[in-house]
mmCIF file of C-alpha atoms in Angstrom:
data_model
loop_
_atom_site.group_PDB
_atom_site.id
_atom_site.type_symbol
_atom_site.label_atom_id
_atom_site.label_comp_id
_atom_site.label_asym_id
_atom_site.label_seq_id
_atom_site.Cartn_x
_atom_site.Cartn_y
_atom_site.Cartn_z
ATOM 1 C CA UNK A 1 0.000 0.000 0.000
ATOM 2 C CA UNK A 2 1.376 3.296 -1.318
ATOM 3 C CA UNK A 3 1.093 6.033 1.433
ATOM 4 C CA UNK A 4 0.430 9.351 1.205
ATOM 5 C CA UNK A 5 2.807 12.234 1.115
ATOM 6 C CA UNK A 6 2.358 15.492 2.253
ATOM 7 C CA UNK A 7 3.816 19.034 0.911
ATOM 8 C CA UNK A 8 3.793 22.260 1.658
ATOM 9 C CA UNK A 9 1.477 24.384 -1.314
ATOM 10 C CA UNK A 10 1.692 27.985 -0.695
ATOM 11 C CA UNK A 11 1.243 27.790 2.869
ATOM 12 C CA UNK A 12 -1.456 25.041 3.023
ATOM 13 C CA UNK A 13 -0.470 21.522 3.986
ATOM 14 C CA UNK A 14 -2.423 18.994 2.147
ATOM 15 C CA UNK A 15 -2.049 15.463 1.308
ATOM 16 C CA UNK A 16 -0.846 14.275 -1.973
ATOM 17 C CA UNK A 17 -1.897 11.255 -4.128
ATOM 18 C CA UNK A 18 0.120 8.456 -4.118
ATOM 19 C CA UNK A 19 2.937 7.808 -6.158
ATOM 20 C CA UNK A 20 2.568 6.374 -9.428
ATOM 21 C CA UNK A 21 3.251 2.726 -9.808
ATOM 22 C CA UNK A 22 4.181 3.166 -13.534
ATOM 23 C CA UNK A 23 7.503 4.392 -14.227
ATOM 24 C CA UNK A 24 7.681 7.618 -16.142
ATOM 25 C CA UNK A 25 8.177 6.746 -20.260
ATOM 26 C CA UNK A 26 11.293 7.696 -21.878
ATOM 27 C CA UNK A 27 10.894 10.164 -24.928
ATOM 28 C CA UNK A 28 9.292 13.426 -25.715
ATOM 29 C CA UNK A 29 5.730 14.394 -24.229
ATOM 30 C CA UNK A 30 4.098 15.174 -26.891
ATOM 31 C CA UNK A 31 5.224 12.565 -29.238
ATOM 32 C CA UNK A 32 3.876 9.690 -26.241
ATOM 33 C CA UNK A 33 0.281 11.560 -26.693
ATOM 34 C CA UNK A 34 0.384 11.380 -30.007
ATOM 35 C CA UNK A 35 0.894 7.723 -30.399
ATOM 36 C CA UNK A 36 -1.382 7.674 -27.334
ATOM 37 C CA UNK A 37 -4.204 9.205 -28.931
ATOM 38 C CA UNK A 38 -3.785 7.983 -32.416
ATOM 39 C CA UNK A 39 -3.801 4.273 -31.390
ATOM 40 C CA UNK A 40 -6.818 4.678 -28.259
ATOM 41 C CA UNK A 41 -9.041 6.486 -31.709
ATOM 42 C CA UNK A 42 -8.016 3.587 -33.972
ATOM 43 C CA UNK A 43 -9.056 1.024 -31.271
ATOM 44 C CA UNK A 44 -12.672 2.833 -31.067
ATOM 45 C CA UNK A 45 -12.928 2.814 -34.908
ATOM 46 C CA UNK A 46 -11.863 5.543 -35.767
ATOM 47 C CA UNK A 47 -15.141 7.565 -35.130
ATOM 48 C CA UNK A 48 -15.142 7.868 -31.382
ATOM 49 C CA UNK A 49 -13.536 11.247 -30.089
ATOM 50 C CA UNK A 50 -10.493 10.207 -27.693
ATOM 51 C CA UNK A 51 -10.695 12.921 -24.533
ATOM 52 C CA UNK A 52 -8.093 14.147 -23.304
ATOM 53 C CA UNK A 53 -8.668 15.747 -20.071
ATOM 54 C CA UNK A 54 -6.000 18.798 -19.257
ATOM 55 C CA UNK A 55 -5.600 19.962 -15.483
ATOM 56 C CA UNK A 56 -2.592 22.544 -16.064
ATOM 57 C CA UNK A 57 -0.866 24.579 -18.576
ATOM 58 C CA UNK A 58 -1.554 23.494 -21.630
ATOM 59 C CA UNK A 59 1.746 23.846 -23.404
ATOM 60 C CA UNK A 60 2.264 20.069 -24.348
ATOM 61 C CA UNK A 61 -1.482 20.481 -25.942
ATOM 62 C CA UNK A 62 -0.720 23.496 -28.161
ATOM 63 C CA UNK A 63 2.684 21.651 -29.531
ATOM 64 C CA UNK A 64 0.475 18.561 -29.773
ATOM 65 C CA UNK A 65 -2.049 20.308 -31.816
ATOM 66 C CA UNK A 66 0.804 22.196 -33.993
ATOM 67 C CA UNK A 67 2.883 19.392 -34.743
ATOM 68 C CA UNK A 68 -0.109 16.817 -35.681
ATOM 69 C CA UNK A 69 -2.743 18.634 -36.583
ATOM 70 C CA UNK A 70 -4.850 15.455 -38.036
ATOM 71 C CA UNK A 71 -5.494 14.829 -34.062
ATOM 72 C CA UNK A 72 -8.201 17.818 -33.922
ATOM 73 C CA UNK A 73 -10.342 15.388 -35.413
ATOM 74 C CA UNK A 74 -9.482 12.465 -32.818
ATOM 75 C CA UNK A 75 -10.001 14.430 -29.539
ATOM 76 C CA UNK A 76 -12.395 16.642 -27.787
ATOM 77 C CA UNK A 77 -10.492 18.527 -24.277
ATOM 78 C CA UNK A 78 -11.955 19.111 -21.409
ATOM 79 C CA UNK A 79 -9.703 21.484 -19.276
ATOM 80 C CA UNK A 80 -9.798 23.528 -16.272
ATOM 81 C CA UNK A 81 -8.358 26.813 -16.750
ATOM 82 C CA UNK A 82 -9.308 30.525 -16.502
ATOM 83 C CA UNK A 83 -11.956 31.720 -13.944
ATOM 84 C CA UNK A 84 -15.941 33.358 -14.065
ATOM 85 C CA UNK A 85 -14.455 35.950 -11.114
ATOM 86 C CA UNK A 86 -11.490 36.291 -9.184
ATOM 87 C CA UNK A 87 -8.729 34.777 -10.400
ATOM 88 C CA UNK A 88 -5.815 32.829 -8.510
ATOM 89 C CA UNK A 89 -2.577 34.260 -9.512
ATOM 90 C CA UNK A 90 -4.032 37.832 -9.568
ATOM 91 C CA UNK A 91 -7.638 40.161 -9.987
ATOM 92 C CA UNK A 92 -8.409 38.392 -13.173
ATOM 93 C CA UNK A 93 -5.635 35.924 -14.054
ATOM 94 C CA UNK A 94 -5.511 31.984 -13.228
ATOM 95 C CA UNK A 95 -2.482 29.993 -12.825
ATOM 96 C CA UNK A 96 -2.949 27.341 -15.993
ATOM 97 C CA UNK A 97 -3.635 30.089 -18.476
ATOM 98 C CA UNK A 98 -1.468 33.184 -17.079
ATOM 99 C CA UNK A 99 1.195 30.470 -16.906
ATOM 100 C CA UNK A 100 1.249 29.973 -20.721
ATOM 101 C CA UNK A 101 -1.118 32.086 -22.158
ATOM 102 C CA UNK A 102 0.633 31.849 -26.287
ATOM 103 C CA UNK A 103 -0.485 28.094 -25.450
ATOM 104 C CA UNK A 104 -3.888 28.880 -24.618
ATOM 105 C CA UNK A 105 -4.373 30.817 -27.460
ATOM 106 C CA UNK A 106 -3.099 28.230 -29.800
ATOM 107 C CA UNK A 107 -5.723 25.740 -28.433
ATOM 108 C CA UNK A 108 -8.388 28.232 -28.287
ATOM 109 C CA UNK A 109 -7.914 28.943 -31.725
ATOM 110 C CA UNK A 110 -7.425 25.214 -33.195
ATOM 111 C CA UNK A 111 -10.688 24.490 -33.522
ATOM 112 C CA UNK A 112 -10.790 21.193 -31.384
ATOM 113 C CA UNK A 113 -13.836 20.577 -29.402
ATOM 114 C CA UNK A 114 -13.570 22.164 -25.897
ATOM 115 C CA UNK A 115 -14.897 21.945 -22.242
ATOM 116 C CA UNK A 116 -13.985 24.230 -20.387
ATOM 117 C CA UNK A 117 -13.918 24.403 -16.419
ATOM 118 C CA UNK A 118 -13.066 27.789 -14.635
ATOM 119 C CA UNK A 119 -11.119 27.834 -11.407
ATOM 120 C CA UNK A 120 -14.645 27.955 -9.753
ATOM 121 C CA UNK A 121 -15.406 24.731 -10.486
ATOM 122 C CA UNK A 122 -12.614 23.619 -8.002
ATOM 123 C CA UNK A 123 -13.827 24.834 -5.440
ATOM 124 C CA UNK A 124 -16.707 22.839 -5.007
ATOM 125 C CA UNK A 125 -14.794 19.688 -5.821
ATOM 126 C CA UNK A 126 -14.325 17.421 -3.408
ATOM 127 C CA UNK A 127 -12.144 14.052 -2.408
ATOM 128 C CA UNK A 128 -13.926 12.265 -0.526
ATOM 129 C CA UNK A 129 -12.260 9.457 1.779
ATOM 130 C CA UNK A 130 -14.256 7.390 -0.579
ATOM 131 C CA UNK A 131 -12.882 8.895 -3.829
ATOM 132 C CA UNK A 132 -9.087 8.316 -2.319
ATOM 133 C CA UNK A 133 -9.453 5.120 -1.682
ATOM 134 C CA UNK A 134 -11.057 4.412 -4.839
ATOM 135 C CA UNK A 135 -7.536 6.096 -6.375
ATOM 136 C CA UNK A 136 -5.317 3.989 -3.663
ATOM 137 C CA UNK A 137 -6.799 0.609 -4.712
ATOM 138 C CA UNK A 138 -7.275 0.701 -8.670
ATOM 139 C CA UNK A 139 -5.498 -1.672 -10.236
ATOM 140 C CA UNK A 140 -4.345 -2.443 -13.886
ATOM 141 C CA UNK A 141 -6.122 -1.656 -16.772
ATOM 142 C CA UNK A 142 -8.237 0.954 -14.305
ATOM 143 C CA UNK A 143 -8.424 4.682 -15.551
ATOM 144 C CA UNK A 144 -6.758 5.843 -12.062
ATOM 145 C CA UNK A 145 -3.796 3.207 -12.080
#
């Protein structure tokens, strides 16, 4: 059983997920989603939209979507970025777009189907003890392993 660790985020302590039991893959980022994405959209016939869920900056996205552009038509995002109000980083900035906003623009512009979740939406979240041990025990072949 993995445990949890804990860090310091600005101030806060909060506990972490646990550690990955897959080692990280050798090779560039965005060449891994590609073949990710291209073989997951072959395996569903070629019709289903693969989605590809984005929960920071989205600079490995906009390179994605630059250097292989046929994968507009394989994926639909859903992201969290940007905020309805206040933002986090400043009056009306949030962290995941201020952080690379060129990047944002580039996958605002592409024309890939988007979802898009503002920093509000976080802040109703919640993990549950139920929801963390759900994460703790997946196993193989689980979307959470």
């Amino acid at each position: 059983m993995a445990t949890l660790a804990w860090m310091d985020l600005g101030g806060s302590k909060g506990a972490l997920l646990p550690p990955s039991r897959r080692a990280a893959k050798p090779g560039k980022a965005v060449i891994a989603m590609w073949e990710a994405i291209s073989t997951k959209h072959q395996e569903l016939g070629g019709k289903t939209l693969v989605r590809l869920v984005c929960c920071g900056a989205l600079t490995n996205v906009a390179l994605l979507l630059l250097l292989y552009p046929e994968v507009i038509g394989m994926v639909d995002l859903v992201l969290m970025g940007g905020a309805m109000g206040m933002g986090n980083t400043g009056p009306v900035a949030e962290f995941n777009i201020q952080t690379d906003p060129e990047a944002a623009k580039i996958v605002f512009e592409s024309g890939v189907d988007i979802t898009m979740m503002p920093l509000e939406v976080t802040h109703t979240v919640l993990v549950t003890p139920s929801v963390l041990s759900k994460l703790k025990g997946s196993s193989p072949g689980s979307p959470f392993y």
